[in-house]
Amino acid sequence: MKHGGNIYKVAKRLDCKPSEIIDFSSNINSYHPSLQIEQTDEMTLKYSDNSYKKLKKVISKKYSIDSKEMVLFNGATTAIFELFRGLKSKDVTLYAPLYSEYETAAREVSKKIRKINRFKNLYKKPKKRSIVVFVNPSTPDGKFYDLNALFDMWEKQKCTVILDESFLEFEDLSSQRARLKENKRLYIIQSFTKFHACAGVRIGAVFSNKKNIKKLNVPRWNLSSFDVEFLTQRLSDKEFTVRAKEEHVQQKKKLFEILQSSGLFSKIYPSDANFFLVKSEVAEQIHTRLLEHKILTRQCENFDFLDKQHLRFALKEDTSLKALKKALDALS
C-alpha cells in the first residue's frame, strides 16, 4: 500500500461495500461536522474569481501570513510537484521516512536524491545548495522535531528547505511560518485535508516569501467553486477548531490504550499527530486478520528505513475504536 485510504480496492477484494470498511489507514481528522453548502448555478456556470481573495483572506487570518506569501493548488500533492518543477537545484535530500510523493515528484524532474535516516542520522549534513525536505510532525511516526539546530545547519549549507507542516494543527505545536520573511529559501507545504477533514476537497498551499511565490507556475483556474466555498466556511468556523482538538485528545488516549492493552505490539511510537506507528513481529498477520473484520490498517514496509513489522493506526470515532478493540482482543 503506497497511501492510506484505498478502501475501494480493499472493498473489491473483500466483496463488500467501501462504506463497510473501517479505515484506520487514512489519517484524516475523525471529527467532521457536516457543512450545508448550497450548490448554486453561479458556482456551476460562471468562472470563479481566480484570485481567490476571500479564501486567501481567511487563510491569512488563521495562519498569520500575508496573502501574498501563499499560493493555492488543487491539493498539497499538486503543490509538491509544481514546487519541484520550479526549483533549480538538481540535488534533493529527503529526511526519511516521509510521504512518498516527495520522492516521486523529485524523480519526475530528474533530481538526484539522497536520503537521511532521521531516526539515526538526523544531523548528517546535506549537500551544499541542495533542496532538503522535512515533514514535521513526521509521517508515519508522528514525531514533532525542534528544528532550530537543523535550520542553522541548513542555512550554513545554503539549502533550499521544503517543510511540510500538514499535521501540525492537531496539537499545540509551533509553526516555522515566522521564518518566511527572513529565510528566502524556505517553502512550507500546508495540506488542509488532514486537520480540516476534507480529503475530497482538493486544496493545498505553498507558503513562502513574496518573490518566491511570484515565480511559481499556477494554473489560472485550479480550484473549484465548491472546494473554495467549503474550505472558506470550515476555516472560518472557530468552534470546529476547538472541538476538533478536544476530540483529538480524547480519541488519541483511547486508541493508545487499545493498542497497548492488546499486548500485540513490541513498540508504540510516541506521536504528536493523529496516528500511531506500531511494531510487531506478527504485523502482517495482524493486518490480515483485521481485514477479516473489515478493518484496514496502513502497512508501512514501503516507507524508507521501516519494514513489514510496522503498521500505522489513525485516530477514529468511538464506534470504530470499539470495533478495533474487539478485533484485537480476539487476536490476543
PDB file of C-alpha atoms in Angstrom, residues 36-301:
ATOM      1  CA  GLN A  36     -24.550  22.885   4.436  1.00  0.00           C
ATOM      2  CA  ILE A  37     -23.307  24.347   1.162  1.00  0.00           C
ATOM      3  CA  GLU A  38     -25.850  25.300  -1.473  1.00  0.00           C
ATOM      4  CA  GLN A  39     -24.771  24.312  -4.976  1.00  0.00           C
ATOM      5  CA  THR A  40     -25.806  27.353  -6.997  1.00  0.00           C
ATOM      6  CA  ASP A  41     -25.956  27.961 -10.751  1.00  0.00           C
ATOM      7  CA  GLU A  42     -23.301  30.634 -10.286  1.00  0.00           C
ATOM      8  CA  MET A  43     -20.911  28.008  -8.911  1.00  0.00           C
ATOM      9  CA  THR A  44     -21.547  25.769 -11.895  1.00  0.00           C
ATOM     10  CA  LEU A  45     -21.897  28.139 -14.833  1.00  0.00           C
ATOM     11  CA  LYS A  46     -19.541  31.013 -14.114  1.00  0.00           C
ATOM     12  CA  TYR A  47     -15.788  31.144 -13.866  1.00  0.00           C
ATOM     13  CA  SER A  48     -14.723  31.655 -10.276  1.00  0.00           C
ATOM     14  CA  ASP A  49     -12.618  34.567  -9.090  1.00  0.00           C
ATOM     15  CA  ASN A  50      -9.222  33.059  -9.816  1.00  0.00           C
ATOM     16  CA  SER A  51      -7.511  35.350  -7.319  1.00  0.00           C
ATOM     17  CA  TYR A  52      -9.393  33.512  -4.535  1.00  0.00           C
ATOM     18  CA  LYS A  53      -9.294  36.700  -2.457  1.00  0.00           C
ATOM     19  CA  LYS A  54     -11.962  35.653   0.041  1.00  0.00           C
ATOM     20  CA  LEU A  55     -10.359  32.297   0.797  1.00  0.00           C
ATOM     21  CA  LYS A  56      -6.861  33.776   0.953  1.00  0.00           C
ATOM     22  CA  LYS A  57      -8.093  36.377   3.425  1.00  0.00           C
ATOM     23  CA  VAL A  58      -9.424  33.625   5.692  1.00  0.00           C
ATOM     24  CA  ILE A  59      -6.182  31.621   5.373  1.00  0.00           C
ATOM     25  CA  SER A  60      -4.153  34.762   6.028  1.00  0.00           C
ATOM     26  CA  LYS A  61      -6.015  35.431   9.262  1.00  0.00           C
ATOM     27  CA  LYS A  62      -5.953  31.835  10.502  1.00  0.00           C
ATOM     28  CA  TYR A  63      -2.300  31.158   9.727  1.00  0.00           C
ATOM     29  CA  SER A  64      -0.949  34.669  10.414  1.00  0.00           C
ATOM     30  CA  ILE A  65       0.556  35.027   6.986  1.00  0.00           C
ATOM     31  CA  ASP A  66       0.335  37.677   4.263  1.00  0.00           C
ATOM     32  CA  SER A  67      -1.935  36.688   1.376  1.00  0.00           C
ATOM     33  CA  LYS A  68       0.944  37.483  -0.995  1.00  0.00           C
ATOM     34  CA  GLU A  69       3.078  34.861   0.761  1.00  0.00           C
ATOM     35  CA  MET A  70       0.857  31.985  -0.345  1.00  0.00           C
ATOM     36  CA  VAL A  71      -0.220  30.222  -3.488  1.00  0.00           C
ATOM     37  CA  LEU A  72      -3.078  27.714  -3.655  1.00  0.00           C
ATOM     38  CA  PHE A  73      -3.081  24.468  -5.607  1.00  0.00           C
ATOM     39  CA  ASN A  74      -5.504  21.664  -6.372  1.00  0.00           C
ATOM     40  CA  GLY A  75      -4.281  19.668  -3.373  1.00  0.00           C
ATOM     41  CA  ALA A  76      -0.974  19.516  -1.490  1.00  0.00           C
ATOM     42  CA  THR A  77       0.319  16.775  -3.799  1.00  0.00           C
ATOM     43  CA  THR A  78      -0.068  19.080  -6.805  1.00  0.00           C
ATOM     44  CA  ALA A  79       1.720  21.788  -4.820  1.00  0.00           C
ATOM     45  CA  ILE A  80       4.643  19.427  -4.180  1.00  0.00           C
ATOM     46  CA  PHE A  81       5.005  18.503  -7.862  1.00  0.00           C
ATOM     47  CA  GLU A  82       4.799  22.117  -9.053  1.00  0.00           C
ATOM     48  CA  LEU A  83       7.308  23.220  -6.437  1.00  0.00           C
ATOM     49  CA  PHE A  84       9.890  20.671  -7.575  1.00  0.00           C
ATOM     50  CA  ARG A  85       9.380  21.714 -11.193  1.00  0.00           C
ATOM     51  CA  GLY A  86      10.171  25.295 -10.256  1.00  0.00           C
ATOM     52  CA  LEU A  87      13.266  24.751  -8.087  1.00  0.00           C
ATOM     53  CA  LYS A  88      16.578  24.743  -9.953  1.00  0.00           C
ATOM     54  CA  SER A  89      18.853  22.642  -7.747  1.00  0.00           C
ATOM     55  CA  LYS A  90      19.327  19.100  -9.026  1.00  0.00           C
ATOM     56  CA  ASP A  91      20.218  17.698  -5.601  1.00  0.00           C
ATOM     57  CA  VAL A  92      17.478  16.680  -3.166  1.00  0.00           C
ATOM     58  CA  THR A  93      17.895  15.397   0.384  1.00  0.00           C
ATOM     59  CA  LEU A  94      14.893  13.626   1.883  1.00  0.00           C
ATOM     60  CA  TYR A  95      14.676  13.200   5.660  1.00  0.00           C
ATOM     61  CA  ALA A  96      13.092   9.773   5.621  1.00  0.00           C
ATOM     62  CA  PRO A  97      10.801   8.085   6.222  1.00  0.00           C
ATOM     63  CA  LEU A  98       8.321  10.559   4.789  1.00  0.00           C
ATOM     64  CA  TYR A  99       5.380  10.931   2.408  1.00  0.00           C
ATOM     65  CA  SER A 100       6.330   9.016  -0.776  1.00  0.00           C
ATOM     66  CA  GLU A 101       5.100  11.712  -3.169  1.00  0.00           C
ATOM     67  CA  TYR A 102       8.185  13.803  -2.394  1.00  0.00           C
ATOM     68  CA  GLU A 103      10.443  11.179  -3.919  1.00  0.00           C
ATOM     69  CA  THR A 104       8.031  10.646  -6.826  1.00  0.00           C
ATOM     70  CA  ALA A 105       7.933  14.380  -7.563  1.00  0.00           C
ATOM     71  CA  ALA A 106      11.726  14.709  -7.368  1.00  0.00           C
ATOM     72  CA  ARG A 107      12.263  11.772  -9.721  1.00  0.00           C
ATOM     73  CA  GLU A 108       9.748  13.153 -12.214  1.00  0.00           C
ATOM     74  CA  VAL A 109      12.004  16.160 -12.813  1.00  0.00           C
ATOM     75  CA  SER A 110      15.226  14.111 -12.717  1.00  0.00           C
ATOM     76  CA  LYS A 111      16.538  15.298  -9.363  1.00  0.00           C
ATOM     77  CA  LYS A 112      19.419  13.438  -7.753  1.00  0.00           C
ATOM     78  CA  ILE A 113      18.055  12.033  -4.495  1.00  0.00           C
ATOM     79  CA  ARG A 114      19.869  11.362  -1.245  1.00  0.00           C
ATOM     80  CA  LYS A 115      18.164  10.122   1.906  1.00  0.00           C
ATOM     81  CA  ILE A 116      18.958  10.775   5.542  1.00  0.00           C
ATOM     82  CA  ASN A 117      17.653   8.327   8.116  1.00  0.00           C
ATOM     83  CA  ARG A 118      16.216  10.814  10.619  1.00  0.00           C
ATOM     84  CA  PHE A 119      15.889   8.038  13.230  1.00  0.00           C
ATOM     85  CA  LYS A 120      19.656   7.507  13.291  1.00  0.00           C
ATOM     86  CA  ASN A 121      21.466  10.346  11.477  1.00  0.00           C
ATOM     87  CA  LEU A 122      19.300  13.410  11.978  1.00  0.00           C
ATOM     88  CA  TYR A 123      22.214  15.875  11.955  1.00  0.00           C
ATOM     89  CA  LYS A 124      24.090  14.450   8.997  1.00  0.00           C
ATOM     90  CA  LYS A 125      24.958  17.336   6.682  1.00  0.00           C
ATOM     91  CA  PRO A 126      23.083  17.508   3.378  1.00  0.00           C
ATOM     92  CA  LYS A 127      24.955  18.527   0.243  1.00  0.00           C
ATOM     93  CA  LYS A 128      25.581  22.271  -0.136  1.00  0.00           C
ATOM     94  CA  ARG A 129      22.882  24.177  -2.041  1.00  0.00           C
ATOM     95  CA  SER A 130      20.649  21.112  -2.182  1.00  0.00           C
ATOM     96  CA  ILE A 131      16.898  21.004  -1.646  1.00  0.00           C
ATOM     97  CA  VAL A 132      16.063  19.437   1.721  1.00  0.00           C
ATOM     98  CA  VAL A 133      12.631  18.042   2.533  1.00  0.00           C
ATOM     99  CA  PHE A 134      11.413  17.601   6.088  1.00  0.00           C
ATOM    100  CA  VAL A 135       7.929  16.675   7.351  1.00  0.00           C
ATOM    101  CA  ASN A 136       7.079  17.974  10.832  1.00  0.00           C
ATOM    102  CA  PRO A 137       5.270  16.317  12.557  1.00  0.00           C
ATOM    103  CA  SER A 138       6.703  13.394  10.656  1.00  0.00           C
ATOM    104  CA  THR A 139       4.957  10.571   8.892  1.00  0.00           C
ATOM    105  CA  PRO A 140       4.350   7.724   9.512  1.00  0.00           C
ATOM    106  CA  ASP A 141       5.527   8.033  13.146  1.00  0.00           C
ATOM    107  CA  GLY A 142       4.094  11.454  14.083  1.00  0.00           C
ATOM    108  CA  LYS A 143       7.169  12.866  15.859  1.00  0.00           C
ATOM    109  CA  PHE A 144       7.447  16.642  16.217  1.00  0.00           C
ATOM    110  CA  TYR A 145      11.023  17.921  15.959  1.00  0.00           C
ATOM    111  CA  ASP A 146      12.660  21.048  17.334  1.00  0.00           C
ATOM    112  CA  LEU A 147      14.191  22.305  14.094  1.00  0.00           C
ATOM    113  CA  ASN A 148      16.393  25.142  15.348  1.00  0.00           C
ATOM    114  CA  ALA A 149      19.669  23.232  15.080  1.00  0.00           C
ATOM    115  CA  LEU A 150      18.690  21.833  11.699  1.00  0.00           C
ATOM    116  CA  PHE A 151      17.812  25.281  10.348  1.00  0.00           C
ATOM    117  CA  ASP A 152      21.230  26.532  11.487  1.00  0.00           C
ATOM    118  CA  MET A 153      22.864  23.685   9.603  1.00  0.00           C
ATOM    119  CA  TRP A 154      20.697  24.153   6.501  1.00  0.00           C
ATOM    120  CA  GLU A 155      21.484  27.868   6.476  1.00  0.00           C
ATOM    121  CA  LYS A 156      25.245  27.185   6.603  1.00  0.00           C
ATOM    122  CA  GLN A 157      24.840  24.684   3.762  1.00  0.00           C
ATOM    123  CA  LYS A 158      22.771  27.259   1.804  1.00  0.00           C
ATOM    124  CA  CYS A 159      19.999  24.705   1.345  1.00  0.00           C
ATOM    125  CA  THR A 160      16.526  25.367  -0.023  1.00  0.00           C
ATOM    126  CA  VAL A 161      14.114  23.986   2.571  1.00  0.00           C
ATOM    127  CA  ILE A 162      10.733  22.384   1.868  1.00  0.00           C
ATOM    128  CA  LEU A 163       8.968  21.925   5.201  1.00  0.00           C
ATOM    129  CA  ASP A 164       5.669  20.047   5.352  1.00  0.00           C
ATOM    130  CA  GLU A 165       3.513  21.100   8.323  1.00  0.00           C
ATOM    131  CA  SER A 166       0.313  19.316   7.289  1.00  0.00           C
ATOM    132  CA  PHE A 167      -0.142  17.542  10.656  1.00  0.00           C
ATOM    133  CA  LEU A 168       0.813  20.495  12.832  1.00  0.00           C
ATOM    134  CA  GLU A 169      -2.682  21.627  13.809  1.00  0.00           C
ATOM    135  CA  PHE A 170      -3.809  18.600  15.771  1.00  0.00           C
ATOM    136  CA  GLU A 171      -1.797  19.646  18.797  1.00  0.00           C
ATOM    137  CA  ASP A 172      -0.410  22.925  20.135  1.00  0.00           C
ATOM    138  CA  LEU A 173       2.820  22.824  18.164  1.00  0.00           C
ATOM    139  CA  SER A 174       4.825  25.762  16.870  1.00  0.00           C
ATOM    140  CA  SER A 175       4.997  26.541  13.153  1.00  0.00           C
ATOM    141  CA  GLN A 176       8.037  27.799  11.259  1.00  0.00           C
ATOM    142  CA  ARG A 177       5.956  30.311   9.281  1.00  0.00           C
ATOM    143  CA  ALA A 178       7.592  33.188  11.190  1.00  0.00           C
ATOM    144  CA  ARG A 179      10.862  32.323   9.424  1.00  0.00           C
ATOM    145  CA  LEU A 180       9.458  33.085   5.979  1.00  0.00           C
ATOM    146  CA  LYS A 181      10.344  36.774   5.981  1.00  0.00           C
ATOM    147  CA  GLU A 182      13.971  36.218   6.996  1.00  0.00           C
ATOM    148  CA  ASN A 183      14.640  32.907   5.254  1.00  0.00           C
ATOM    149  CA  LYS A 184      14.477  33.421   1.492  1.00  0.00           C
ATOM    150  CA  ARG A 185      14.986  29.727   0.766  1.00  0.00           C
ATOM    151  CA  LEU A 186      12.105  28.348   2.841  1.00  0.00           C
ATOM    152  CA  TYR A 187       8.901  26.855   1.426  1.00  0.00           C
ATOM    153  CA  ILE A 188       6.165  25.453   3.682  1.00  0.00           C
ATOM    154  CA  ILE A 189       3.669  22.904   2.391  1.00  0.00           C
ATOM    155  CA  GLN A 190       0.234  23.122   4.007  1.00  0.00           C
ATOM    156  CA  SER A 191      -2.412  20.492   3.337  1.00  0.00           C
ATOM    157  CA  PHE A 192      -5.890  21.460   4.522  1.00  0.00           C
ATOM    158  CA  THR A 193      -7.098  17.879   4.107  1.00  0.00           C
ATOM    159  CA  LYS A 194      -5.840  16.341   7.335  1.00  0.00           C
ATOM    160  CA  PHE A 195      -6.993  18.545  10.199  1.00  0.00           C
ATOM    161  CA  HIS A 196      -9.997  20.036   8.428  1.00  0.00           C
ATOM    162  CA  ALA A 197     -11.372  16.608   7.455  1.00  0.00           C
ATOM    163  CA  CYS A 198     -11.890  17.169   3.747  1.00  0.00           C
ATOM    164  CA  ALA A 199      -9.979  14.621   1.682  1.00  0.00           C
ATOM    165  CA  GLY A 200     -12.413  15.200  -1.190  1.00  0.00           C
ATOM    166  CA  VAL A 201     -11.730  18.945  -1.173  1.00  0.00           C
ATOM    167  CA  ARG A 202      -8.504  19.332  -3.088  1.00  0.00           C
ATOM    168  CA  ILE A 203      -6.807  22.471  -1.800  1.00  0.00           C
ATOM    169  CA  GLY A 204      -3.220  22.726  -0.640  1.00  0.00           C
ATOM    170  CA  ALA A 205      -0.899  25.694  -0.227  1.00  0.00           C
ATOM    171  CA  VAL A 206       2.718  26.716  -0.525  1.00  0.00           C
ATOM    172  CA  PHE A 207       3.820  29.454   1.864  1.00  0.00           C
ATOM    173  CA  SER A 208       6.997  31.362   1.068  1.00  0.00           C
ATOM    174  CA  ASN A 209       8.290  34.914   0.632  1.00  0.00           C
ATOM    175  CA  LYS A 210       6.599  37.099  -1.979  1.00  0.00           C
ATOM    176  CA  LYS A 211       9.349  36.814  -4.601  1.00  0.00           C
ATOM    177  CA  ASN A 212       9.320  33.017  -4.466  1.00  0.00           C
ATOM    178  CA  ILE A 213       5.537  32.913  -4.724  1.00  0.00           C
ATOM    179  CA  LYS A 214       5.544  35.072  -7.866  1.00  0.00           C
ATOM    180  CA  LYS A 215       7.911  32.628  -9.579  1.00  0.00           C
ATOM    181  CA  LEU A 216       5.692  29.566  -9.073  1.00  0.00           C
ATOM    182  CA  ASN A 217       3.679  28.358 -12.036  1.00  0.00           C
ATOM    183  CA  VAL A 218      -0.014  28.100 -11.107  1.00  0.00           C
ATOM    184  CA  PRO A 219      -2.900  27.169 -13.455  1.00  0.00           C
ATOM    185  CA  ARG A 220      -5.342  30.061 -13.887  1.00  0.00           C
ATOM    186  CA  TRP A 221      -8.391  28.202 -12.519  1.00  0.00           C
ATOM    187  CA  ASN A 222      -7.105  25.340 -10.398  1.00  0.00           C
ATOM    188  CA  LEU A 223      -9.743  25.326  -7.623  1.00  0.00           C
ATOM    189  CA  SER A 224     -13.430  24.546  -7.961  1.00  0.00           C
ATOM    190  CA  SER A 225     -16.019  26.981  -6.619  1.00  0.00           C
ATOM    191  CA  PHE A 226     -17.399  24.280  -4.326  1.00  0.00           C
ATOM    192  CA  ASP A 227     -13.988  23.478  -2.844  1.00  0.00           C
ATOM    193  CA  VAL A 228     -13.307  27.159  -2.206  1.00  0.00           C
ATOM    194  CA  GLU A 229     -16.675  27.671  -0.503  1.00  0.00           C
ATOM    195  CA  PHE A 230     -16.256  24.580   1.673  1.00  0.00           C
ATOM    196  CA  LEU A 231     -12.786  25.487   2.897  1.00  0.00           C
ATOM    197  CA  THR A 232     -13.729  29.120   3.440  1.00  0.00           C
ATOM    198  CA  GLN A 233     -16.555  28.035   5.723  1.00  0.00           C
ATOM    199  CA  ARG A 234     -14.503  25.386   7.510  1.00  0.00           C
ATOM    200  CA  LEU A 235     -11.559  27.691   8.220  1.00  0.00           C
ATOM    201  CA  SER A 236     -13.929  30.392   9.464  1.00  0.00           C
ATOM    202  CA  ASP A 237     -15.518  28.021  11.980  1.00  0.00           C
ATOM    203  CA  LYS A 238     -13.728  28.703  15.272  1.00  0.00           C
ATOM    204  CA  GLU A 239     -15.851  26.142  17.106  1.00  0.00           C
ATOM    205  CA  PHE A 240     -14.623  23.426  14.732  1.00  0.00           C
ATOM    206  CA  THR A 241     -11.001  24.002  15.730  1.00  0.00           C
ATOM    207  CA  VAL A 242     -11.805  23.911  19.453  1.00  0.00           C
ATOM    208  CA  ARG A 243     -13.979  20.806  19.232  1.00  0.00           C
ATOM    209  CA  ALA A 244     -11.604  19.022  16.881  1.00  0.00           C
ATOM    210  CA  LYS A 245      -8.680  19.430  19.275  1.00  0.00           C
ATOM    211  CA  GLU A 246     -10.794  18.273  22.224  1.00  0.00           C
ATOM    212  CA  GLU A 247     -11.898  15.188  20.287  1.00  0.00           C
ATOM    213  CA  HIS A 248      -8.317  14.558  19.206  1.00  0.00           C
ATOM    214  CA  VAL A 249      -7.068  14.405  22.804  1.00  0.00           C
ATOM    215  CA  GLN A 250      -9.827  12.007  23.850  1.00  0.00           C
ATOM    216  CA  GLN A 251      -9.596   9.689  20.844  1.00  0.00           C
ATOM    217  CA  LYS A 252      -5.800   9.603  20.962  1.00  0.00           C
ATOM    218  CA  LYS A 253      -5.851   8.435  24.573  1.00  0.00           C
ATOM    219  CA  LYS A 254      -8.427   5.753  23.749  1.00  0.00           C
ATOM    220  CA  LEU A 255      -6.538   4.458  20.718  1.00  0.00           C
ATOM    221  CA  PHE A 256      -3.252   4.298  22.620  1.00  0.00           C
ATOM    222  CA  GLU A 257      -4.893   2.314  25.439  1.00  0.00           C
ATOM    223  CA  ILE A 258      -6.462  -0.101  22.944  1.00  0.00           C
ATOM    224  CA  LEU A 259      -3.149  -0.725  21.208  1.00  0.00           C
ATOM    225  CA  GLN A 260      -1.222  -1.035  24.463  1.00  0.00           C
ATOM    226  CA  SER A 261      -3.707  -3.307  26.225  1.00  0.00           C
ATOM    227  CA  SER A 262      -3.802  -5.717  23.279  1.00  0.00           C
ATOM    228  CA  GLY A 263      -0.256  -6.862  24.096  1.00  0.00           C
ATOM    229  CA  LEU A 264       0.354  -7.418  20.381  1.00  0.00           C
ATOM    230  CA  PHE A 265       2.893  -4.659  19.803  1.00  0.00           C
ATOM    231  CA  SER A 266       6.505  -4.535  20.948  1.00  0.00           C
ATOM    232  CA  LYS A 267       6.655  -0.782  20.334  1.00  0.00           C
ATOM    233  CA  ILE A 268       4.167   2.059  20.055  1.00  0.00           C
ATOM    234  CA  TYR A 269       5.984   5.126  18.772  1.00  0.00           C
ATOM    235  CA  PRO A 270       5.304   8.383  20.678  1.00  0.00           C
ATOM    236  CA  SER A 271       3.200  10.600  18.417  1.00  0.00           C
ATOM    237  CA  ASP A 272       2.396  14.300  18.134  1.00  0.00           C
ATOM    238  CA  ALA A 273      -0.078  13.710  15.308  1.00  0.00           C
ATOM    239  CA  ASN A 274      -3.387  11.900  14.780  1.00  0.00           C
ATOM    240  CA  PHE A 275      -1.959   8.424  14.284  1.00  0.00           C
ATOM    241  CA  PHE A 276       0.317   5.851  15.925  1.00  0.00           C
ATOM    242  CA  LEU A 277       3.063   3.827  14.319  1.00  0.00           C
ATOM    243  CA  VAL A 278       3.436   0.410  15.928  1.00  0.00           C
ATOM    244  CA  LYS A 279       5.841  -2.506  15.622  1.00  0.00           C
ATOM    245  CA  SER A 280       5.117  -6.201  15.929  1.00  0.00           C
ATOM    246  CA  GLU A 281       6.805  -9.369  14.731  1.00  0.00           C
ATOM    247  CA  VAL A 282       3.378 -10.530  13.576  1.00  0.00           C
ATOM    248  CA  ALA A 283       2.276  -7.254  11.978  1.00  0.00           C
ATOM    249  CA  GLU A 284       1.423  -8.930   8.655  1.00  0.00           C
ATOM    250  CA  GLN A 285      -0.824 -11.434  10.401  1.00  0.00           C
ATOM    251  CA  ILE A 286      -2.485  -8.667  12.422  1.00  0.00           C
ATOM    252  CA  HIS A 287      -3.171  -6.686   9.241  1.00  0.00           C
ATOM    253  CA  THR A 288      -4.633  -9.767   7.523  1.00  0.00           C
ATOM    254  CA  ARG A 289      -6.751 -10.831  10.483  1.00  0.00           C
ATOM    255  CA  LEU A 290      -8.132  -7.327  10.952  1.00  0.00           C
ATOM    256  CA  LEU A 291      -9.212  -7.327   7.316  1.00  0.00           C
ATOM    257  CA  GLU A 292     -11.444 -10.272   8.191  1.00  0.00           C
ATOM    258  CA  HIS A 293     -13.270  -7.810  10.447  1.00  0.00           C
ATOM    259  CA  LYS A 294     -13.271  -5.249   7.588  1.00  0.00           C
ATOM    260  CA  ILE A 295     -10.721  -3.135   9.455  1.00  0.00           C
ATOM    261  CA  LEU A 296      -7.971  -1.627   7.311  1.00  0.00           C
ATOM    262  CA  THR A 297      -4.570  -0.614   8.717  1.00  0.00           C
ATOM    263  CA  ARG A 298      -1.665   1.075   6.962  1.00  0.00           C
ATOM    264  CA  GLN A 299       1.195  -1.318   6.246  1.00  0.00           C
ATOM    265  CA  CYS A 300       4.467   0.619   6.332  1.00  0.00           C
ATOM    266  CA  GLU A 301       7.071  -1.558   4.639  1.00  0.00           C
TER     267      GLU A 301
END
